[in-house]
PDB file of C-alpha atoms in Angstrom:
ATOM      1  CA  MET V   1      72.038 100.863 100.185  1.00 84.00           C
ATOM      2  CA  GLN V   2      74.773 101.857  97.843  1.00 90.00           C
ATOM      3  CA  GLN V   3      77.886 103.333  99.882  1.00 93.00           C
ATOM      4  CA  TYR V   4      79.571 106.213  98.838  1.00 94.00           C
ATOM      5  CA  ASP V   5      83.094 107.731  98.922  1.00 92.00           C
ATOM      6  CA  THR V   6      83.350 112.275  98.846  1.00 94.00           C
ATOM      7  CA  VAL V   7      86.208 114.448  98.529  1.00 94.00           C
ATOM      8  CA  ILE V   8      85.959 117.467 100.016  1.00 94.00           C
ATOM      9  CA  VAL V   9      88.570 120.777  98.775  1.00 94.00           C
ATOM     10  CA  LEU V  10      88.187 123.202 101.113  1.00 93.00           C
ATOM     11  CA  THR V  11      89.364 126.758 100.564  1.00 92.00           C
ATOM     12  CA  PRO V  12      92.860 127.023 103.079  1.00 89.00           C
ATOM     13  CA  LEU V  13      91.779 130.834 103.766  1.00 88.00           C
ATOM     14  CA  LEU V  14      89.514 129.028 106.935  1.00 84.00           C
ATOM     15  CA  SER V  15      90.841 129.564 110.578  1.00 84.00           C
ATOM     16  CA  ASP V  16      90.730 125.768 111.407  1.00 84.00           C
ATOM     17  CA  GLU V  17      87.433 125.052 113.712  1.00 86.00           C
ATOM     18  CA  THR V  18      85.647 127.347 110.584  1.00 89.00           C
ATOM     19  CA  ALA V  19      86.691 124.613 108.110  1.00 89.00           C
ATOM     20  CA  LYS V  20      85.351 121.826 110.585  1.00 89.00           C
ATOM     21  CA  GLU V  21      82.097 123.232 111.109  1.00 90.00           C
ATOM     22  CA  ALA V  22      82.247 123.495 107.549  1.00 90.00           C
ATOM     23  CA  ILE V  23      82.427 119.885 106.856  1.00 90.00           C
ATOM     24  CA  ALA V  24      80.149 119.232 110.294  1.00 91.00           C
ATOM     25  CA  LYS V  25      77.593 120.388 108.576  1.00 91.00           C
ATOM     26  CA  TYR V  26      77.656 117.599 105.925  1.00 90.00           C
ATOM     27  CA  SER V  27      78.040 115.490 108.168  1.00 89.00           C
ATOM     28  CA  LYS V  28      75.298 116.302 109.550  1.00 91.00           C
ATOM     29  CA  ILE V  29      73.086 116.280 106.703  1.00 90.00           C
ATOM     30  CA  LEU V  30      74.053 113.375 105.437  1.00 90.00           C
ATOM     31  CA  THR V  31      72.602 111.528 108.945  1.00 91.00           C
ATOM     32  CA  ASP V  32      70.018 113.868 109.398  1.00 90.00           C
ATOM     33  CA  ASN V  33      68.914 112.279 105.316  1.00 89.00           C
ATOM     34  CA  GLY V  34      69.403 108.483 106.909  1.00 87.00           C
ATOM     35  CA  ALA V  35      73.081 107.351 105.909  1.00 90.00           C
ATOM     36  CA  GLU V  36      75.889 106.051 107.868  1.00 91.00           C
ATOM     37  CA  ILE V  37      79.092 107.119 107.848  1.00 91.00           C
ATOM     38  CA  VAL V  38      81.786 104.531 107.466  1.00 90.00           C
ATOM     39  CA  GLN V  39      84.809 106.486 107.754  1.00 90.00           C
ATOM     40  CA  GLU V  40      85.556 110.226 108.139  1.00 90.00           C
ATOM     41  CA  ASP V  41      89.865 110.957 107.014  1.00 90.00           C
ATOM     42  CA  ASN V  42      90.406 114.371 107.117  1.00 90.00           C
ATOM     43  CA  TRP V  43      93.582 115.494 105.677  1.00 89.00           C
ATOM     44  CA  GLY V  44      94.051 118.580 106.729  1.00 87.00           C
ATOM     45  CA  LEU V  45      96.195 121.344 104.371  1.00 91.00           C
ATOM     46  CA  LYS V  46      97.527 119.573 101.270  1.00 91.00           C
ATOM     47  CA  LYS V  47      99.941 120.726  99.110  1.00 92.00           C
ATOM     48  CA  LEU V  48      97.699 121.517  94.526  1.00 93.00           C
ATOM     49  CA  ALA V  49      98.521 120.521  91.635  1.00 92.00           C
ATOM     50  CA  TYR V  50      98.124 122.861  90.276  1.00 94.00           C
ATOM     51  CA  PRO V  51      95.616 126.416  90.880  1.00 94.00           C
ATOM     52  CA  ILE V  52      92.666 126.338  92.022  1.00 92.00           C
ATOM     53  CA  GLN V  53      90.443 130.110  91.677  1.00 92.00           C
ATOM     54  CA  LYS V  54      93.708 131.243  92.378  1.00 93.00           C
ATOM     55  CA  LYS V  55      94.442 129.436  96.265  1.00 92.00           C
ATOM     56  CA  THR V  56      97.283 126.475  95.903  1.00 93.00           C
ATOM     57  CA  THR V  57      96.564 124.557  98.778  1.00 93.00           C
ATOM     58  CA  GLY V  58      93.419 123.125  99.678  1.00 92.00           C
ATOM     59  CA  TYR V  59      91.740 121.414 103.002  1.00 93.00           C
ATOM     60  CA  TYR V  60      91.095 117.962 101.948  1.00 94.00           C
ATOM     61  CA  HIS V  61      88.201 115.739 104.027  1.00 93.00           C
ATOM     62  CA  LEU V  62      87.326 112.119 102.942  1.00 93.00           C
ATOM     63  CA  ILE V  63      84.061 111.479 103.723  1.00 93.00           C
ATOM     64  CA  GLU V  64      82.605 107.215 103.170  1.00 93.00           C
ATOM     65  CA  TYR V  65      79.722 106.035 103.890  1.00 93.00           C
ATOM     66  CA  LYS V  66      76.456 103.811 102.660  1.00 93.00           C
ATOM     67  CA  ALA V  67      73.736 106.532 101.872  1.00 92.00           C
ATOM     68  CA  PRO V  68      70.302 105.745  99.243  1.00 90.00           C
ATOM     69  CA  GLY V  69      70.432 106.977  96.049  1.00 88.00           C
ATOM     70  CA  ASP V  70      69.252 109.838  95.037  1.00 90.00           C
ATOM     71  CA  LEU V  71      70.587 112.288  98.852  1.00 90.00           C
ATOM     72  CA  ILE V  72      73.718 112.546  96.787  1.00 92.00           C
ATOM     73  CA  ASN V  73      71.925 115.152  94.355  1.00 92.00           C
ATOM     74  CA  LYS V  74      71.270 117.246  97.552  1.00 90.00           C
ATOM     75  CA  LEU V  75      74.708 117.059  99.281  1.00 91.00           C
ATOM     76  CA  GLU V  76      75.691 117.745  95.961  1.00 91.00           C
ATOM     77  CA  ILE V  77      74.232 121.031  95.655  1.00 93.00           C
ATOM     78  CA  GLU V  78      74.033 122.159  98.657  1.00 91.00           C
ATOM     79  CA  PHE V  79      78.057 121.432  98.685  1.00 92.00           C
ATOM     80  CA  ARG V  80      77.237 123.663  94.594  1.00 93.00           C
ATOM     81  CA  ARG V  81      76.338 126.931  97.486  1.00 93.00           C
ATOM     82  CA  ASP V  82      78.980 126.984  99.643  1.00 90.00           C
ATOM     83  CA  GLU V  83      81.506 128.987  98.317  1.00 89.00           C
ATOM     84  CA  ARG V  84      84.306 127.258 101.092  1.00 91.00           C
ATOM     85  CA  VAL V  85      84.586 124.114  98.853  1.00 92.00           C
ATOM     86  CA  LEU V  86      86.750 124.331  96.434  1.00 92.00           C
ATOM     87  CA  ARG V  87      86.791 120.837  94.649  1.00 93.00           C
ATOM     88  CA  PHE V  88      84.229 118.083  96.112  1.00 94.00           C
ATOM     89  CA  LEU V  89      84.501 114.167  94.443  1.00 95.00           C
ATOM     90  CA  THR V  90      81.812 111.647  94.665  1.00 95.00           C
ATOM     91  CA  ILE V  91      82.544 108.116  93.894  1.00 94.00           C
ATOM     92  CA  ALA V  92      79.999 105.010  94.545  1.00 93.00           C
ATOM     93  CA  LEU V  93      82.173 102.352  95.300  1.00 92.00           C
ATOM     94  CA  ASP V  94      81.813  98.252  94.167  1.00 90.00           C
ATOM     95  CA  LYS V  95      82.785  95.670  96.191  1.00 89.00           C
ATOM     96  CA  HIS V  96      86.359  95.872  95.306  1.00 89.00           C
ATOM     97  CA  ALA V  97      87.060  99.386  97.103  1.00 88.00           C
ATOM     98  CA  THR V  98      84.618  98.667  99.645  1.00 88.00           C
ATOM     99  CA  ALA V  99      87.072  95.799 100.535  1.00 88.00           C
ATOM    100  CA  TYR V 100      90.143  97.742  99.565  1.00 87.00           C
ATOM    101  CA  ASN V 101      89.266 100.085 102.074  1.00 87.00           C
ATOM    102  CA  ASP V 102      88.712  97.706 104.917  1.00 86.00           C
ATOM    103  CA  LYS V 103      91.529  96.106 103.940  1.00 85.00           C
ATOM    104  CA  LYS V 104      93.413  99.464 104.648  1.00 84.00           C
ATOM    105  CA  ARG V 105      91.294 100.955 107.829  1.00 83.00           C
ATOM    106  CA  SER V 106      91.831  96.816 109.775  1.00 82.00           C
ATOM    107  CA  GLY V 107      96.169  98.126 108.940  1.00 76.00           C
ATOM    108  CA  ALA V 108      96.881  94.919 106.735  1.00 68.00           C
ATOM    109  CA  PHE V 109      96.732  96.646 104.083  1.00 62.00           C
ATOM    110  CA  ASN V 110      99.833  98.660 104.630  1.00 59.00           C
ATOM    111  CA  GLN V 111     103.989  96.877 104.597  1.00 57.00           C
ATOM    112  CA  LYS V 112     102.471  94.326 102.175  1.00 53.00           C
ATOM    113  CA  LYS V 113     100.427  97.211  99.597  1.00 52.00           C
ATOM    114  CA  THR V 114     103.622  98.734  99.404  1.00 55.00           C
ATOM    115  CA  VAL V 115     105.628  95.563  99.233  1.00 54.00           C
ATOM    116  CA  LYS V 116     103.905  94.384  96.798  1.00 56.00           C
ATOM    117  CA  ALA V 117     104.292  97.317  94.904  1.00 59.00           C
ATOM    118  CA  GLU V 118     108.083  97.360  95.286  1.00 57.00           C
ATOM    119  CA  GLU V 119     107.876  93.739  94.437  1.00 56.00           C
ATOM    120  CA  ALA V 120     105.815  94.947  91.423  1.00 57.00           C
ATOM    121  CA  ALA V 121     107.287  97.809  90.034  1.00 56.00           C
ATOM    122  CA  LYS V 122     111.352  95.600  90.738  1.00 51.00           C
TER     123      LYS V 122
ATOM    124  CA  MET R   1     135.962 107.492  57.753  1.00 56.00           C
ATOM    125  CA  ALA R   2     139.524 106.266  59.423  1.00 56.00           C
ATOM    126  CA  ASN R   3     137.731 105.611  62.743  1.00 59.00           C
ATOM    127  CA  ASP R   4     136.712 102.421  63.305  1.00 65.00           C
ATOM    128  CA  GLN R   5     133.767 102.928  65.711  1.00 75.00           C
ATOM    129  CA  ILE R   6     130.585 101.696  64.537  1.00 75.00           C
ATOM    130  CA  GLN R   7     128.810 105.000  64.815  1.00 75.00           C
ATOM    131  CA  TYR R   8     125.220 103.470  64.745  1.00 73.00           C
ATOM    132  CA  VAL R   9     122.173 104.911  63.124  1.00 77.00           C
ATOM    133  CA  THR R  10     119.200 103.934  66.092  1.00 75.00           C
ATOM    134  CA  ALA R  11     120.297 103.499  69.455  1.00 70.00           C
ATOM    135  CA  PRO R  12     120.268  99.465  69.445  1.00 66.00           C
ATOM    136  CA  LYS R  13     117.506  97.978  71.854  1.00 63.00           C
ATOM    137  CA  VAL R  14     119.092  95.891  74.182  1.00 62.00           C
ATOM    138  CA  ASP R  15     116.795  93.731  76.570  1.00 60.00           C
ATOM    139  CA  ASP R  16     113.153  94.836  75.401  1.00 59.00           C
ATOM    140  CA  ASN R  17     112.431  91.475  75.163  1.00 64.00           C
ATOM    141  CA  ARG R  18     111.968  90.503  78.569  1.00 73.00           C
ATOM    142  CA  LYS R  19     108.106  89.623  79.263  1.00 80.00           C
ATOM    143  CA  LYS R  20     106.290  93.012  80.142  1.00 83.00           C
ATOM    144  CA  TYR R  21     103.172  91.207  82.909  1.00 85.00           C
ATOM    145  CA  CYS R  22     100.148  92.953  84.308  1.00 85.00           C
ATOM    146  CA  ARG R  23     101.362  93.831  87.291  1.00 84.00           C
ATOM    147  CA  PHE R  24      97.861  94.038  88.889  1.00 85.00           C
ATOM    148  CA  LYS R  25      96.848  90.322  87.359  1.00 85.00           C
ATOM    149  CA  LYS R  26     100.474  89.270  88.654  1.00 85.00           C
ATOM    150  CA  ASN R  27      99.745  90.775  92.086  1.00 86.00           C
ATOM    151  CA  GLY R  28      96.228  90.651  92.100  1.00 85.00           C
ATOM    152  CA  ILE R  29      95.170  94.207  92.405  1.00 86.00           C
ATOM    153  CA  LYS R  30      91.616  94.961  91.975  1.00 88.00           C
ATOM    154  CA  TYR R  31      91.413  98.275  93.067  1.00 91.00           C
ATOM    155  CA  ILE R  32      93.108 101.267  92.195  1.00 91.00           C
ATOM    156  CA  ASP R  33      92.271 103.781  94.109  1.00 91.00           C
ATOM    157  CA  TYR R  34      92.531 107.352  92.982  1.00 93.00           C
ATOM    158  CA  LYS R  35      93.377 109.113  96.716  1.00 92.00           C
ATOM    159  CA  ASP R  36      96.651 106.996  96.449  1.00 90.00           C
ATOM    160  CA  ALA R  37      98.906 109.660  94.007  1.00 90.00           C
ATOM    161  CA  ASN R  38     102.051 107.850  94.742  1.00 89.00           C
ATOM    162  CA  PHE R  39     101.694 104.964  93.759  1.00 91.00           C
ATOM    163  CA  LEU R  40      99.980 106.714  90.582  1.00 91.00           C
ATOM    164  CA  LEU R  41     103.475 108.005  89.416  1.00 91.00           C
ATOM    165  CA  LYS R  42     104.503 105.559  88.766  1.00 90.00           C
ATOM    166  CA  PHE R  43     101.533 105.328  85.375  1.00 92.00           C
ATOM    167  CA  ILE R  44     102.441 109.344  84.011  1.00 91.00           C
ATOM    168  CA  ASN R  45     105.470 110.394  82.778  1.00 90.00           C
ATOM    169  CA  ASP R  46     107.205 113.697  83.612  1.00 89.00           C
ATOM    170  CA  GLN R  47     104.676 115.591  82.302  1.00 91.00           C
ATOM    171  CA  GLY R  48     101.363 114.260  84.008  1.00 91.00           C
ATOM    172  CA  LYS R  49     100.551 113.107  80.948  1.00 93.00           C
ATOM    173  CA  VAL R  50      98.839 108.886  81.498  1.00 94.00           C
ATOM    174  CA  LEU R  51     101.567 106.508  80.550  1.00 93.00           C
ATOM    175  CA  PRO R  52     100.690 104.055  78.084  1.00 94.00           C
ATOM    176  CA  ARG R  53     100.184 100.168  77.964  1.00 92.00           C
ATOM    177  CA  ARG R  54     103.035  98.903  75.262  1.00 90.00           C
ATOM    178  CA  LEU R  55     105.167 100.247  77.938  1.00 90.00           C
ATOM    179  CA  THR R  56     104.169  99.987  81.478  1.00 89.00           C
ATOM    180  CA  GLY R  57     102.350  96.309  79.739  1.00 90.00           C
ATOM    181  CA  THR R  58      98.847  96.941  81.822  1.00 91.00           C
ATOM    182  CA  SER R  59      96.120  94.829  80.202  1.00 92.00           C
ATOM    183  CA  LEU R  60      93.075  96.591  79.455  1.00 93.00           C
ATOM    184  CA  LYS R  61      91.330  96.309  81.779  1.00 93.00           C
ATOM    185  CA  PHE R  62      93.429  97.390  84.593  1.00 93.00           C
ATOM    186  CA  GLN R  63      93.836 100.909  81.765  1.00 94.00           C
ATOM    187  CA  ARG R  64      91.248 101.696  81.741  1.00 95.00           C
ATOM    188  CA  LYS R  65      90.606 101.782  85.667  1.00 94.00           C
ATOM    189  CA  VAL R  66      94.361 103.073  85.318  1.00 94.00           C
ATOM    190  CA  ALA R  67      92.915 105.731  83.437  1.00 95.00           C
ATOM    191  CA  GLN R  68      90.033 106.486  85.303  1.00 95.00           C
ATOM    192  CA  ALA R  69      91.785 106.335  88.561  1.00 94.00           C
ATOM    193  CA  VAL R  70      94.542 109.147  86.904  1.00 95.00           C
ATOM    194  CA  LYS R  71      91.641 111.542  85.683  1.00 95.00           C
ATOM    195  CA  ARG R  72      89.655 112.403  89.397  1.00 95.00           C
ATOM    196  CA  ALA R  73      93.607 112.489  91.694  1.00 94.00           C
ATOM    197  CA  ARG R  74      93.968 115.358  88.565  1.00 94.00           C
ATOM    198  CA  HIS R  75      89.400 116.392  89.162  1.00 94.00           C
ATOM    199  CA  ILE R  76      90.207 116.463  93.172  1.00 93.00           C
ATOM    200  CA  GLY R  77      94.082 117.843  92.572  1.00 92.00           C
ATOM    201  CA  LEU R  78      96.844 115.775  94.160  1.00 93.00           C
ATOM    202  CA  LEU R  79      97.709 114.928  90.751  1.00 93.00           C
ATOM    203  CA  PRO R  80      98.753 117.094  87.646  1.00 93.00           C
ATOM    204  CA  TYR R  81      96.899 118.158  84.174  1.00 93.00           C
ATOM    205  CA  VAL R  82     100.203 118.687  83.286  1.00 92.00           C
ATOM    206  CA  THR R  83     103.552 120.203  83.783  1.00 89.00           C
ATOM    207  CA  ASP R  84     106.704 120.019  82.493  1.00 86.00           C
ATOM    208  CA  SER R  85     108.763 117.840  85.590  1.00 75.00           C
ATOM    209  CA  LEU R  86     106.895 115.620  87.259  1.00 64.00           C
ATOM    210  CA  LYS R  87     109.022 113.069  88.735  1.00 63.00           C
TER     211      LYS R  87
END
């Protein structure tokens, strides 16, 4: 089963629980069809770099999961059908990406990465 | 013209001979996260355009990964497509 990660940008007009309920709907679709969710990360309301559908902020949510390949198309049809979703992006993760995400989750990454970035920037 | 101040026609290049290196190869970074917007800010100029390799010195392999990460970040609204005063 290939590992994917999906970022969803929901419209900010939703109240908090309707946003959570929309996200729960998608994670349910995933788990029903045999996907295994590795990690869910909620960034909440963030300012968009440019207005999308006349809105300047978006409710970001990230889902990282292992899924069979044919499930992705079904998921994206649901995204397109739902008008609450402003944007979505699904990426297949290769081994470097999964290693990066595991290191990030284990927290060993935060200091090293920023230190490395600064040192590289110097 | 009495003034003997030397006027350079083009700006004198001072330190362009320091060896540029690919920061990804040097630090062993293998994956460029498209969600990490403030790391990607180092690779775009203040108009939001991707910086060329001759300025950043990154190798071709990682320049493509950077460009793809920037385009993905733009799609989900983390980075602007075009702006005038980014930094």
